[in-house]
């Protein structure tokens, strides 16, 4: 029988919680977790994948090693320095790209080949730690044949530029280790070490399995021993009550992917997976679970019964997915203090006392301004439904929502925001369709979205009132208000507004903006491209190096001036200005740093809206960042050096090159 390796489908609620407004609120609950890889049908996988055991050992008198494109490779054993039970070598890469590893990105880089002969059988770990550049590291059995690759690694860990690989060799067996450059053809100085490593399979001792049949939330926890503390992969199979495979259309169901939640302390590991299964997979009663370490050694399998979530009381730790446990009625699993400690908290729905509803006929935007009470002070969304003259729902025929642009603090609140209603309908319909089909029919979902957009645009011409509710972060809705529609009013310079012109229309030559790091409501104001006076900036044009511009900086003590880019950020950042001396394409590259950087550029320094962002990149070459821009002459741009999820702070080099 064939086994189907499926993705662990997740119902993620992707809404704008930063006060931007306009994002559709989906119909399903928020179930954070870890998505699995795309579906792949494989042969019966009841046995664990084989460990990489390369072909028979090469005898000492087997003749010369195969030639590489650069000639005889360096022999680590002969030319390196003995270090404990292994070797270390320092050398130079060639100034050519002769090899490509499976983990390499789009960029090419200079490389060098080092031959290694295992003095005894076992696992060997190779590392480029100490190299002066962002490395790639891979190994092949045949020096010139990429199909013989044994392992490939870009970054050994998050934020690191060195690489590590490990695999098993027999005594006397050769492997060809390629030290590659993540990007760049210049000769670089590298360090390569080879050390034998212990190899002990994880000892999985207990497994706990929970499934919430109402929501599809799944939680699996496995604990055990692992001296090397390198458990990285799990494998899960669904079973019937009698222990036979659970099947869908004759196929067994199994999951295999990297673990996202693993704690390892003094040789003990605690691994957890959380996610949501589609309805057709409900009905299984047992699971088989095992884990694998970085050397591809599998633990023993455990088969256990699946239990429903247990109920826990107020202030008790809880599972935010709702698989392992559930909070009692009237409570929700929340991280009130934003410290990643979820507990059961008392929740009440917000209430609304009055409000206004607006329609901007020129843009199709709807806007609401509401007043109400919310003891938890966590009302964040407006749920709206247009009504015709007879009070009948039109448009999608159901309430859909968007994030408020601004909410005042406190139990008594005022909130307002807007969205372009046809666009909101299309976004909601597409997301709902993709969720229900598991992302398998994007074309049909796009067709449905276009139809919804047309229906909602037509509904605006029939609309006389709006049914409005406020929704909090626990997805509790207020009782609805029925509010007559009024035309969106025009306001004066300095008045509050929303980004979609649903609540207020700014005067000509004025736009609705707020500073990227401001928590106050956006206001109508003139559009300024320069940075605020109290922001420190670096003029890259003052750091010319021949045809290039290069600045060595350090954002360790920098504030967060720029907010976030569309691809992330939000940590300490430095703002760099650059004015192209002539029109053309320019490349911006972060180099010479050990961190996981992120970089974004804007046409207007302090404005975080999408229309002012020129580029945003997280990982271009390894964990470093780069992008290319076509720039006009004498027009400044603003480049922010940040980090993935704001996690980078340290020295870096930012280089600008004309192309």
XYZ file of C-alpha atoms in Angstrom, residues 44-377:
334
model
C 5.632 2.395 2.037
C 7.624 4.267 4.666
C 7.117 2.061 7.689
C 10.892 1.777 8.057
C 12.865 4.951 8.811
C 14.826 6.563 5.991
C 18.284 5.060 5.542
C 21.274 6.688 7.151
C 23.691 8.075 4.605
C 26.136 5.207 4.290
C 28.248 5.772 1.278
C 29.447 3.025 -0.937
C 32.127 0.516 -0.035
C 35.298 1.945 1.509
C 38.110 2.906 -0.769
C 41.196 0.847 -0.078
C 44.466 2.594 0.631
C 45.955 1.428 -2.667
C 42.922 2.251 -4.783
C 44.885 4.776 -6.855
C 44.585 8.549 -7.162
C 41.390 10.355 -6.255
C 39.167 11.604 -9.086
C 40.247 14.916 -10.569
C 38.097 18.012 -9.935
C 37.623 20.896 -12.289
C 40.366 22.754 -10.446
C 42.752 19.769 -10.486
C 43.819 17.642 -7.504
C 41.986 18.878 -4.379
C 43.676 19.726 -1.101
C 44.027 16.637 1.116
C 42.858 17.602 4.593
C 44.553 14.672 6.338
C 47.929 15.380 4.736
C 47.949 19.173 4.509
C 45.865 20.097 7.536
C 46.885 20.380 11.187
C 45.939 17.614 13.613
C 43.474 18.861 16.234
C 42.383 16.308 18.823
C 40.976 13.365 16.905
C 40.444 15.471 13.795
C 42.009 18.116 11.558
C 41.927 21.852 10.832
C 43.013 23.612 7.672
C 43.135 27.288 6.701
C 43.307 28.201 3.039
C 41.954 30.278 0.172
C 39.002 29.686 -2.123
C 39.541 29.824 -5.857
C 38.218 32.865 -7.724
C 35.774 30.749 -9.739
C 32.484 28.950 -9.237
C 33.208 25.289 -9.986
C 30.595 23.507 -7.883
C 26.986 23.955 -6.762
C 25.381 22.432 -3.687
C 21.707 21.589 -3.289
C 21.326 24.199 -0.527
C 22.779 27.048 -2.610
C 20.561 29.960 -3.549
C 20.401 31.914 -6.790
C 23.753 33.598 -6.232
C 27.037 31.977 -7.277
C 30.302 32.122 -5.383
C 33.939 31.087 -5.442
C 34.690 27.671 -3.962
C 37.435 25.169 -3.156
C 37.471 21.370 -2.792
C 39.105 19.539 0.116
C 39.516 15.769 0.106
C 39.065 13.941 3.406
C 39.840 10.293 4.152
C 38.136 8.839 7.234
C 40.754 7.140 9.453
C 38.048 5.100 11.157
C 34.384 4.352 10.563
C 31.815 6.646 12.120
C 30.160 10.033 11.858
C 32.257 13.092 11.046
C 31.274 16.738 11.446
C 32.775 19.396 9.174
C 32.543 23.097 10.044
C 33.641 26.401 8.503
C 33.491 28.250 11.827
C 36.269 30.831 11.844
C 35.967 31.622 8.134
C 35.898 35.292 7.203
C 32.800 35.169 4.984
C 29.312 33.693 4.626
C 29.955 30.090 3.613
C 28.113 27.177 2.075
C 29.414 23.690 2.855
C 28.600 20.454 1.062
C 30.166 17.044 0.525
C 30.190 14.628 -2.409
C 31.383 11.053 -2.918
C 32.471 11.864 -6.467
C 34.494 15.032 -6.737
C 32.899 16.114 -10.014
C 29.388 14.670 -9.597
C 26.772 16.692 -7.741
C 24.386 13.719 -7.750
C 26.727 12.030 -5.252
C 26.100 14.762 -2.643
C 26.066 13.526 0.956
C 25.035 16.688 2.795
C 24.674 20.440 2.243
C 24.302 23.328 4.696
C 24.141 27.089 4.398
C 24.007 28.373 7.972
C 24.701 26.156 10.968
C 22.173 28.075 13.076
C 20.039 31.188 12.941
C 22.164 34.306 12.734
C 25.387 32.431 11.914
C 27.355 32.647 8.677
C 29.417 29.492 9.160
C 28.200 26.111 7.922
C 28.230 22.576 9.344
C 27.517 19.136 7.909
C 27.812 15.644 9.359
C 27.562 12.189 7.812
C 28.893 8.653 8.172
C 31.977 7.283 6.447
C 33.621 3.884 6.535
C 37.282 3.516 7.454
C 39.446 4.605 4.532
C 36.562 6.151 2.632
C 37.029 9.471 0.830
C 34.627 12.411 0.792
C 35.110 15.656 -1.134
C 34.224 18.685 0.960
C 33.387 21.875 -0.954
C 33.744 25.190 0.861
C 31.669 27.639 -1.186
C 30.932 31.353 -0.967
C 27.289 32.332 -0.501
C 27.790 35.170 -2.969
C 30.835 36.719 -4.624
C 33.716 35.556 -6.803
C 36.647 37.044 -4.909
C 39.203 34.789 -3.215
C 38.391 34.416 0.478
C 40.209 32.924 3.453
C 38.423 29.883 4.891
C 38.781 27.607 7.898
C 37.611 23.994 7.755
C 37.619 21.504 10.613
C 36.784 17.808 10.680
C 35.973 16.034 13.950
C 34.464 12.649 14.795
C 31.137 12.977 16.560
C 29.202 10.556 18.763
C 26.070 9.152 17.187
C 23.299 7.978 19.493
C 19.734 7.585 18.292
C 17.143 9.498 20.338
C 15.410 7.451 23.032
C 11.736 8.396 22.824
C 10.212 7.425 26.190
C 6.686 8.896 26.313
C 4.219 10.260 23.780
C 1.016 12.210 24.440
C -1.521 12.737 21.640
C -4.557 15.054 21.681
C -7.105 15.965 19.025
C -9.988 18.431 19.162
C -12.649 16.957 16.868
C -14.680 20.183 16.842
C -11.871 22.425 15.594
C -9.440 19.924 14.057
C -6.642 21.070 16.390
C -3.918 18.443 16.814
C -1.216 18.328 19.473
C 1.537 15.723 19.909
C 4.196 15.789 22.610
C 7.160 13.439 22.857
C 9.762 13.337 25.639
C 12.922 11.291 25.978
C 16.713 11.180 26.046
C 19.162 12.438 23.441
C 22.788 12.912 24.569
C 23.653 14.980 21.477
C 20.559 17.215 21.934
C 19.934 17.343 18.178
C 16.371 16.062 17.694
C 15.067 17.886 14.610
C 12.453 15.824 12.705
C 9.232 14.038 13.627
C 7.216 11.361 11.869
C 3.541 10.783 12.596
C 1.085 8.198 11.234
C -2.681 8.147 11.877
C -4.279 4.844 12.930
C -7.726 3.380 13.486
C -8.864 2.124 16.902
C -7.623 -1.415 16.133
C -4.143 -0.107 15.276
C -4.492 -0.530 11.522
C -3.593 2.406 9.256
C -6.144 5.198 8.947
C -6.753 5.682 5.242
C -8.331 8.238 2.932
C -9.233 6.912 -0.508
C -7.080 3.874 0.131
C -3.987 5.794 1.174
C -2.343 5.753 4.583
C -1.843 9.176 6.167
C 1.527 10.195 7.579
C 3.353 13.411 8.356
C 7.079 14.080 8.404
C 8.687 17.457 8.978
C 11.009 19.560 11.058
C 10.033 20.132 14.675
C 9.393 23.762 15.577
C 9.092 23.322 19.344
C 11.950 21.392 20.958
C 13.548 21.968 24.352
C 16.755 20.075 25.156
C 18.323 20.235 28.623
C 21.145 18.009 29.869
C 20.401 15.252 27.404
C 16.602 15.315 27.850
C 14.330 16.550 25.084
C 10.718 17.706 25.047
C 9.334 17.951 21.495
C 5.919 19.250 20.514
C 3.886 19.740 17.352
C 0.669 21.730 17.034
C -1.535 22.223 14.016
C -4.944 21.672 12.482
C -6.163 18.760 10.383
C -8.762 19.087 7.594
C -12.211 17.563 8.275
C -11.625 14.501 6.079
C -8.876 13.333 8.439
C -11.095 13.257 11.531
C -11.925 9.800 12.857
C -8.489 8.404 13.682
C -8.110 7.020 17.224
C -4.393 6.281 17.595
C -1.084 7.614 16.278
C 2.417 6.277 15.784
C 5.096 8.851 16.536
C 8.896 8.913 16.288
C 11.677 11.524 16.106
C 14.954 11.814 14.203
C 18.208 13.579 15.017
C 20.498 15.675 12.839
C 22.503 12.577 11.859
C 19.309 10.940 10.541
C 19.110 8.412 13.374
C 15.513 7.574 14.292
C 14.081 6.791 17.692
C 11.859 3.812 18.308
C 8.206 4.292 17.335
C 5.477 4.712 19.964
C 1.831 3.950 19.285
C -0.581 5.696 21.650
C -4.285 6.455 21.926
C -5.540 9.912 21.027
C -7.378 11.905 23.710
C -9.547 14.997 23.526
C -8.456 18.266 25.131
C -8.797 18.550 28.908
C -10.581 21.528 30.456
C -8.466 23.883 32.569
C -9.506 26.734 34.850
C -8.895 30.447 35.081
C -5.238 31.589 35.207
C -4.059 28.046 34.383
C -1.463 27.581 31.621
C -3.200 26.650 28.379
C -2.588 25.477 24.848
C -3.144 28.345 22.419
C -4.108 25.875 19.672
C -6.727 24.166 21.826
C -5.554 20.599 21.270
C -3.941 19.625 24.592
C -6.450 21.539 26.706
C -9.288 24.055 26.558
C -10.258 26.906 28.827
C -13.649 26.726 30.517
C -16.639 28.499 29.011
C -16.354 32.255 29.375
C -12.549 32.076 29.258
C -9.963 32.163 26.486
C -6.319 31.169 26.159
C -4.540 34.514 25.888
C -1.089 36.016 26.212
C -2.199 39.176 27.976
C 1.329 40.267 28.926
C 2.800 39.395 25.509
C 5.477 37.247 27.169
C 4.529 34.030 25.314
C 2.972 32.647 28.509
C -0.618 31.723 27.615
C -3.150 31.397 30.438
C -6.925 31.073 30.688
C -8.425 34.528 31.143
C -11.978 35.717 31.709
C -13.376 37.251 28.546
C -16.423 39.363 27.792
C -17.640 40.663 24.484
C -17.384 44.396 23.784
C -20.581 46.447 23.676
C -21.416 49.378 21.409
C -23.500 52.380 22.396
C -23.481 54.478 19.207
C -21.685 54.938 15.947
C -21.492 56.448 12.482
C -21.194 54.733 9.099
C -19.831 56.312 5.939
C -19.570 55.529 2.230
C -16.998 57.100 -0.109
C -18.603 56.676 -3.524
C -15.418 57.702 -5.342
C -13.291 54.894 -3.897
C -15.835 52.279 -2.790
C -14.600 52.582 0.789
C -16.830 52.077 3.822
C -15.908 53.635 7.148
C -17.185 53.270 10.698
C -16.687 55.195 13.910
C -18.059 53.483 17.039
C -18.176 54.116 20.785
C -18.501 51.430 23.402
C -17.328 49.511 26.461
C -14.822 46.662 26.665
C -13.554 45.576 30.068
C -10.530 43.793 28.561
C -9.735 46.785 26.301
